[in-house]
């Protein structure tokens, strides 16, 4: 970890804001972000450096799970402050040489942004000088079909991401949107969800007394209900075609 007294001049995008726009060169050609992803969910994530071990384990995992994200209509876009030729050489090495935890011949087909100038990394608050002023931290931005930032997670350089959690985040956000509910701690599809707090005393009383079908109240401010798992999966899984 680096110590720094640098003034804080970087922007830090926030949840509920429009994802900052940029154009970039990637391993899959040029992209215009987030406009090109309008209508889909997208995870924009950064990694510190090509040809490093934690990043390699993460890229192999992202690539292996790409179809699970695609099922959720969620695309992946990676970024580091390395150049395009470094990205290409690293991804080729991963495919040709690396076997790790049952993964091999792993081809990364989602775009990996080159950001030598750090323009995008700085826009997204991915350069955190206390951790490193020359590398991006492991940032994750979950962006919805309208281009709004819905979740941000930052990890330090030494800590590989938890991919079950990244999938769970997309599932939970889509469920919250589709059913106008919230999701409790450790929620997974099939678990009970939280219903919004009742707007009037009458509704709250009915709920507390067990008169609202399917709703269980633990107190006036904390009521849950079951959602049919098939209906949840129907709402969050993209139909093929
Ligand atoms: C890694 O991916 O292994 C890594 C990258 C930068 C700093 C530390 C670890």
Short mmCIF file of C-alpha atoms and ligand atoms in Angstrom, two decimals:
data_model
loop_
_atom_site.label_atom_id
_atom_site.label_comp_id
_atom_site.label_asym_id
_atom_site.label_seq_id
_atom_site.Cartn_x
_atom_site.Cartn_y
_atom_site.Cartn_z
CA UNK A 1 0.00 0.00 0.00
CA UNK A 2 1.26 3.47 -0.90
CA UNK A 3 1.01 6.47 1.40
CA UNK A 4 -0.05 9.66 -0.32
CA UNK A 5 -0.89 13.24 0.48
CA UNK A 6 -2.07 13.97 -3.08
CA UNK A 7 -5.09 16.26 -3.25
CA UNK A 8 -8.28 14.40 -4.18
CA UNK A 9 -8.86 15.61 -7.71
CA UNK A 10 -10.46 12.48 -9.15
CA UNK A 11 -14.13 12.01 -9.78
CA UNK A 12 -15.85 9.11 -8.04
CA UNK A 13 -19.05 8.08 -9.80
CA UNK A 14 -21.89 7.27 -7.45
CA UNK A 15 -24.78 4.85 -7.32
CA UNK A 16 -27.86 6.35 -8.96
CA UNK A 17 -25.84 8.47 -11.39
CA UNK A 18 -25.49 8.04 -15.13
CA UNK A 19 -22.37 6.02 -15.99
CA UNK A 20 -19.69 8.47 -17.22
CA UNK A 21 -19.40 8.34 -21.01
CA UNK A 22 -16.20 7.52 -22.88
CA UNK A 23 -14.88 6.12 -26.15
CA UNK A 24 -12.09 3.56 -25.97
CA UNK A 25 -10.01 1.03 -27.88
CA UNK A 26 -10.49 -2.58 -26.75
CA UNK A 27 -9.39 -6.08 -27.68
CA UNK A 28 -12.72 -6.37 -29.52
CA UNK A 29 -12.53 -3.03 -31.38
CA UNK A 30 -13.65 0.46 -30.42
CA UNK A 31 -16.46 0.99 -27.95
CA UNK A 32 -18.73 3.88 -27.07
CA UNK A 33 -19.67 3.49 -23.44
CA UNK A 34 -22.32 3.26 -22.07
CA UNK A 35 -24.44 4.06 -25.16
CA UNK A 36 -23.40 0.89 -26.97
CA UNK A 37 -24.78 -1.14 -24.06
CA UNK A 38 -28.15 0.64 -23.84
CA UNK A 39 -30.90 -1.92 -23.27
CA UNK A 40 -28.60 -4.44 -21.52
CA UNK A 41 -27.02 -4.71 -18.12
CA UNK A 42 -23.25 -4.35 -18.19
CA UNK A 43 -20.47 -4.86 -15.67
CA UNK A 44 -17.50 -2.53 -16.23
CA UNK A 45 -14.59 -3.78 -14.15
CA UNK A 46 -10.94 -2.89 -13.78
CA UNK A 47 -7.92 -4.98 -12.92
CA UNK A 48 -4.49 -3.73 -11.81
CA UNK A 49 -2.23 -5.23 -14.47
CA UNK A 50 -1.92 -7.83 -17.21
CA UNK A 51 0.40 -10.80 -16.54
CA UNK A 52 -0.30 -10.85 -12.81
CA UNK A 53 -1.65 -13.86 -10.93
CA UNK A 54 -4.78 -12.60 -9.15
CA UNK A 55 -5.92 -10.84 -12.34
CA UNK A 56 -5.30 -13.99 -14.35
CA UNK A 57 -7.45 -16.06 -11.96
CA UNK A 58 -10.19 -13.42 -12.23
CA UNK A 59 -10.10 -13.20 -16.02
CA UNK A 60 -10.33 -16.97 -16.34
CA UNK A 61 -13.31 -16.91 -13.99
CA UNK A 62 -15.04 -13.99 -15.74
CA UNK A 63 -14.59 -15.71 -19.10
CA UNK A 64 -15.82 -19.07 -17.75
CA UNK A 65 -18.91 -17.39 -16.31
CA UNK A 66 -19.63 -15.17 -19.31
CA UNK A 67 -22.56 -17.38 -20.38
CA UNK A 68 -24.07 -17.13 -16.84
CA UNK A 69 -23.87 -13.35 -17.06
CA UNK A 70 -25.28 -13.48 -20.62
CA UNK A 71 -28.25 -15.50 -19.31
CA UNK A 72 -28.95 -12.51 -17.07
CA UNK A 73 -28.58 -10.22 -20.10
CA UNK A 74 -25.42 -8.80 -18.52
CA UNK A 75 -22.37 -8.02 -20.65
CA UNK A 76 -18.80 -7.72 -19.41
CA UNK A 77 -16.21 -5.04 -20.16
CA UNK A 78 -12.74 -5.12 -18.58
CA UNK A 79 -10.15 -2.36 -18.24
CA UNK A 80 -6.59 -1.87 -17.12
CA UNK A 81 -4.02 0.85 -17.70
CA UNK A 82 -1.98 -1.51 -19.89
CA UNK A 83 -1.78 -1.17 -23.68
CA UNK A 84 -3.61 -3.16 -26.32
CA UNK A 85 -0.65 -5.36 -27.28
CA UNK A 86 -0.05 -6.30 -23.67
CA UNK A 87 -3.75 -7.22 -23.36
CA UNK A 88 -3.62 -9.34 -26.51
CA UNK A 89 -0.42 -11.14 -25.44
CA UNK A 90 -1.78 -11.80 -21.93
CA UNK A 91 -5.12 -13.15 -23.15
CA UNK A 92 -3.28 -15.40 -25.63
CA UNK A 93 -1.05 -16.71 -22.83
CA UNK A 94 -4.13 -17.44 -20.72
CA UNK A 95 -5.69 -19.39 -23.58
CA UNK A 96 -2.58 -21.26 -24.65
CA UNK A 97 -0.83 -21.97 -21.37
CA UNK A 98 -2.81 -21.55 -18.18
CA UNK A 99 -4.73 -24.34 -16.49
CA UNK A 100 -6.27 -23.35 -13.20
CA UNK A 101 -8.96 -24.94 -11.04
CA UNK A 102 -10.36 -27.03 -13.88
CA UNK A 103 -10.33 -24.12 -16.35
CA UNK A 104 -8.22 -24.42 -19.49
CA UNK A 105 -8.26 -23.16 -23.10
CA UNK A 106 -10.07 -20.16 -21.73
CA UNK A 107 -10.80 -17.60 -24.40
CA UNK A 108 -11.69 -14.09 -23.28
CA UNK A 109 -14.16 -12.81 -25.86
CA UNK A 110 -15.51 -9.77 -23.99
CA UNK A 111 -13.76 -6.43 -24.60
CA UNK A 112 -10.74 -5.42 -22.56
CA UNK A 113 -10.12 -1.66 -22.69
CA UNK A 114 -6.63 -0.22 -23.08
CA UNK A 115 -6.29 2.84 -20.90
CA UNK A 116 -2.66 3.88 -20.94
CA UNK A 117 -3.59 7.52 -20.34
CA UNK A 118 -5.74 6.48 -17.32
CA UNK A 119 -8.47 8.72 -18.68
CA UNK A 120 -11.26 6.20 -18.12
CA UNK A 121 -9.76 4.83 -14.90
CA UNK A 122 -9.66 8.34 -13.44
CA UNK A 123 -13.21 9.10 -14.59
CA UNK A 124 -14.43 6.03 -12.72
CA UNK A 125 -12.34 6.54 -9.57
CA UNK A 126 -10.39 3.37 -10.31
CA UNK A 127 -7.01 4.95 -9.46
CA UNK A 128 -6.85 5.09 -5.70
CA UNK A 129 -3.38 6.46 -4.88
CA UNK A 130 -3.35 5.12 -1.32
CA UNK A 131 -3.41 1.65 -2.91
CA UNK A 132 -1.48 2.43 -6.13
CA UNK A 133 -1.06 5.53 -8.25
CA UNK A 134 0.08 3.53 -11.30
CA UNK A 135 -2.51 0.73 -11.34
CA UNK A 136 -6.29 0.55 -11.15
CA UNK A 137 -7.81 -1.12 -8.11
CA UNK A 138 -10.29 -3.96 -8.72
CA UNK A 139 -13.44 -1.92 -9.33
CA UNK A 140 -16.85 -3.28 -10.35
CA UNK A 141 -19.59 -1.05 -11.75
CA UNK A 142 -22.96 -2.70 -12.37
CA UNK A 143 -24.84 -0.56 -14.88
CA UNK A 144 -28.49 -1.01 -15.84
CA UNK A 145 -30.13 -0.94 -19.29
CA UNK A 146 -30.70 2.83 -18.93
CA UNK A 147 -26.98 3.45 -18.31
CA UNK A 148 -27.44 4.15 -14.59
CA UNK A 149 -24.89 2.95 -12.02
CA UNK A 150 -26.69 0.56 -9.71
CA UNK A 151 -23.88 -1.02 -7.67
CA UNK A 152 -20.21 -0.21 -7.11
CA UNK A 153 -17.72 -2.55 -5.44
CA UNK A 154 -14.04 -1.80 -4.96
CA UNK A 155 -11.44 -4.37 -3.94
CA UNK A 156 -7.75 -3.78 -3.20
CA UNK A 157 -4.97 -5.17 -5.39
CA UNK A 158 -4.40 -8.29 -3.30
CA UNK A 159 -8.02 -9.48 -3.15
CA UNK A 160 -9.64 -11.46 -5.97
CA UNK A 161 -13.36 -10.85 -6.50
CA UNK A 162 -16.15 -13.19 -5.40
CA UNK A 163 -18.02 -14.16 -8.56
CA UNK A 164 -21.02 -15.71 -6.80
CA UNK A 165 -21.57 -12.26 -5.33
CA UNK A 166 -21.31 -10.50 -8.68
CA UNK A 167 -23.95 -12.82 -10.14
CA UNK A 168 -26.10 -12.42 -7.01
CA UNK A 169 -25.93 -8.63 -7.33
CA UNK A 170 -27.30 -8.71 -10.89
CA UNK A 171 -30.00 -11.24 -9.92
CA UNK A 172 -31.04 -9.14 -6.91
CA UNK A 173 -31.12 -5.82 -8.79
CA UNK A 174 -33.24 -7.35 -11.55
CA UNK A 175 -35.59 -8.91 -9.01
CA UNK A 176 -35.96 -5.64 -7.11
CA UNK A 177 -36.83 -3.84 -10.36
CA UNK A 178 -39.24 -6.49 -11.65
CA UNK A 179 -41.23 -6.97 -8.42
CA UNK A 180 -40.77 -3.59 -6.66
CA UNK A 181 -39.23 -5.26 -3.62
CA UNK A 182 -35.93 -5.20 -1.73
CA UNK A 183 -33.70 -8.19 -1.04
CA UNK A 184 -32.45 -9.08 2.44
CA UNK A 185 -29.02 -10.18 3.60
CA UNK A 186 -27.56 -13.08 1.62
CA UNK A 187 -30.67 -13.21 -0.58
CA UNK A 188 -30.72 -15.75 -3.42
CA UNK A 189 -33.47 -16.39 -6.01
CA UNK A 190 -36.17 -18.43 -4.25
CA UNK A 191 -35.66 -16.72 -0.87
CA UNK A 192 -38.25 -14.39 0.64
CA UNK A 193 -38.05 -10.72 -0.35
CA UNK A 194 -38.81 -7.57 1.60
CA UNK A 195 -41.98 -5.67 0.79
CA UNK A 196 -41.86 -1.87 0.90
CA UNK A 197 -42.92 -0.33 4.21
CA UNK A 198 -46.70 0.23 4.23
CA UNK A 199 -47.68 3.76 3.19
CA UNK A 200 -50.63 4.03 5.57
CA UNK A 201 -51.46 2.91 9.10
CA UNK A 202 -54.40 0.84 7.83
CA UNK A 203 -52.22 -1.22 5.50
CA UNK A 204 -49.54 -1.61 8.19
CA UNK A 205 -52.17 -2.81 10.70
CA UNK A 206 -53.62 -5.28 8.17
CA UNK A 207 -50.14 -6.61 7.49
CA UNK A 208 -49.23 -6.91 11.15
CA UNK A 209 -52.48 -8.76 11.79
CA UNK A 210 -51.69 -11.15 8.95
CA UNK A 211 -54.47 -9.93 6.65
CA UNK A 212 -52.26 -9.24 3.63
CA UNK A 213 -52.01 -12.47 1.71
CA UNK A 214 -48.56 -14.04 1.69
CA UNK A 215 -46.95 -11.28 3.78
CA UNK A 216 -45.23 -12.05 7.08
CA UNK A 217 -44.38 -9.13 9.36
CA UNK A 218 -41.54 -9.35 11.86
CA UNK A 219 -42.47 -5.83 13.00
CA UNK A 220 -44.34 -2.92 11.37
CA UNK A 221 -41.22 -1.86 9.40
CA UNK A 222 -40.00 -5.33 8.42
CA UNK A 223 -42.33 -7.46 6.30
CA UNK A 224 -41.35 -10.24 3.90
CA UNK A 225 -43.13 -12.34 1.31
CA UNK A 226 -42.40 -15.31 -0.89
CA UNK A 227 -41.94 -14.84 -4.59
CA UNK A 228 -42.44 -17.80 -6.83
CA UNK A 229 -38.93 -18.89 -7.86
CA UNK A 230 -40.07 -19.66 -11.42
CA UNK A 231 -41.52 -16.16 -11.71
CA UNK A 232 -38.26 -14.67 -10.41
CA UNK A 233 -36.18 -16.69 -12.85
CA UNK A 234 -38.61 -15.73 -15.63
CA UNK A 235 -38.02 -12.06 -14.83
CA UNK A 236 -34.26 -12.16 -14.51
CA UNK A 237 -33.18 -14.76 -17.08
CA UNK A 238 -33.04 -13.61 -20.67
CA UNK A 239 -35.16 -15.65 -23.04
CA UNK A 240 -33.01 -17.00 -25.89
CA UNK A 241 -33.40 -15.39 -29.28
C1 LIG B 1 -2.25 -9.68 -9.12
O1 LIG B 1 -3.17 -9.65 -9.94
O2 LIG B 1 -1.77 -10.73 -8.73
C2 LIG B 1 -1.72 -8.41 -8.58
C3 LIG B 1 -1.69 -7.27 -9.38
C4 LIG B 1 -1.16 -6.10 -8.87
C5 LIG B 1 -0.67 -6.07 -7.57
C6 LIG B 1 -0.75 -7.20 -6.78
C7 LIG B 1 -1.27 -8.38 -7.29
#
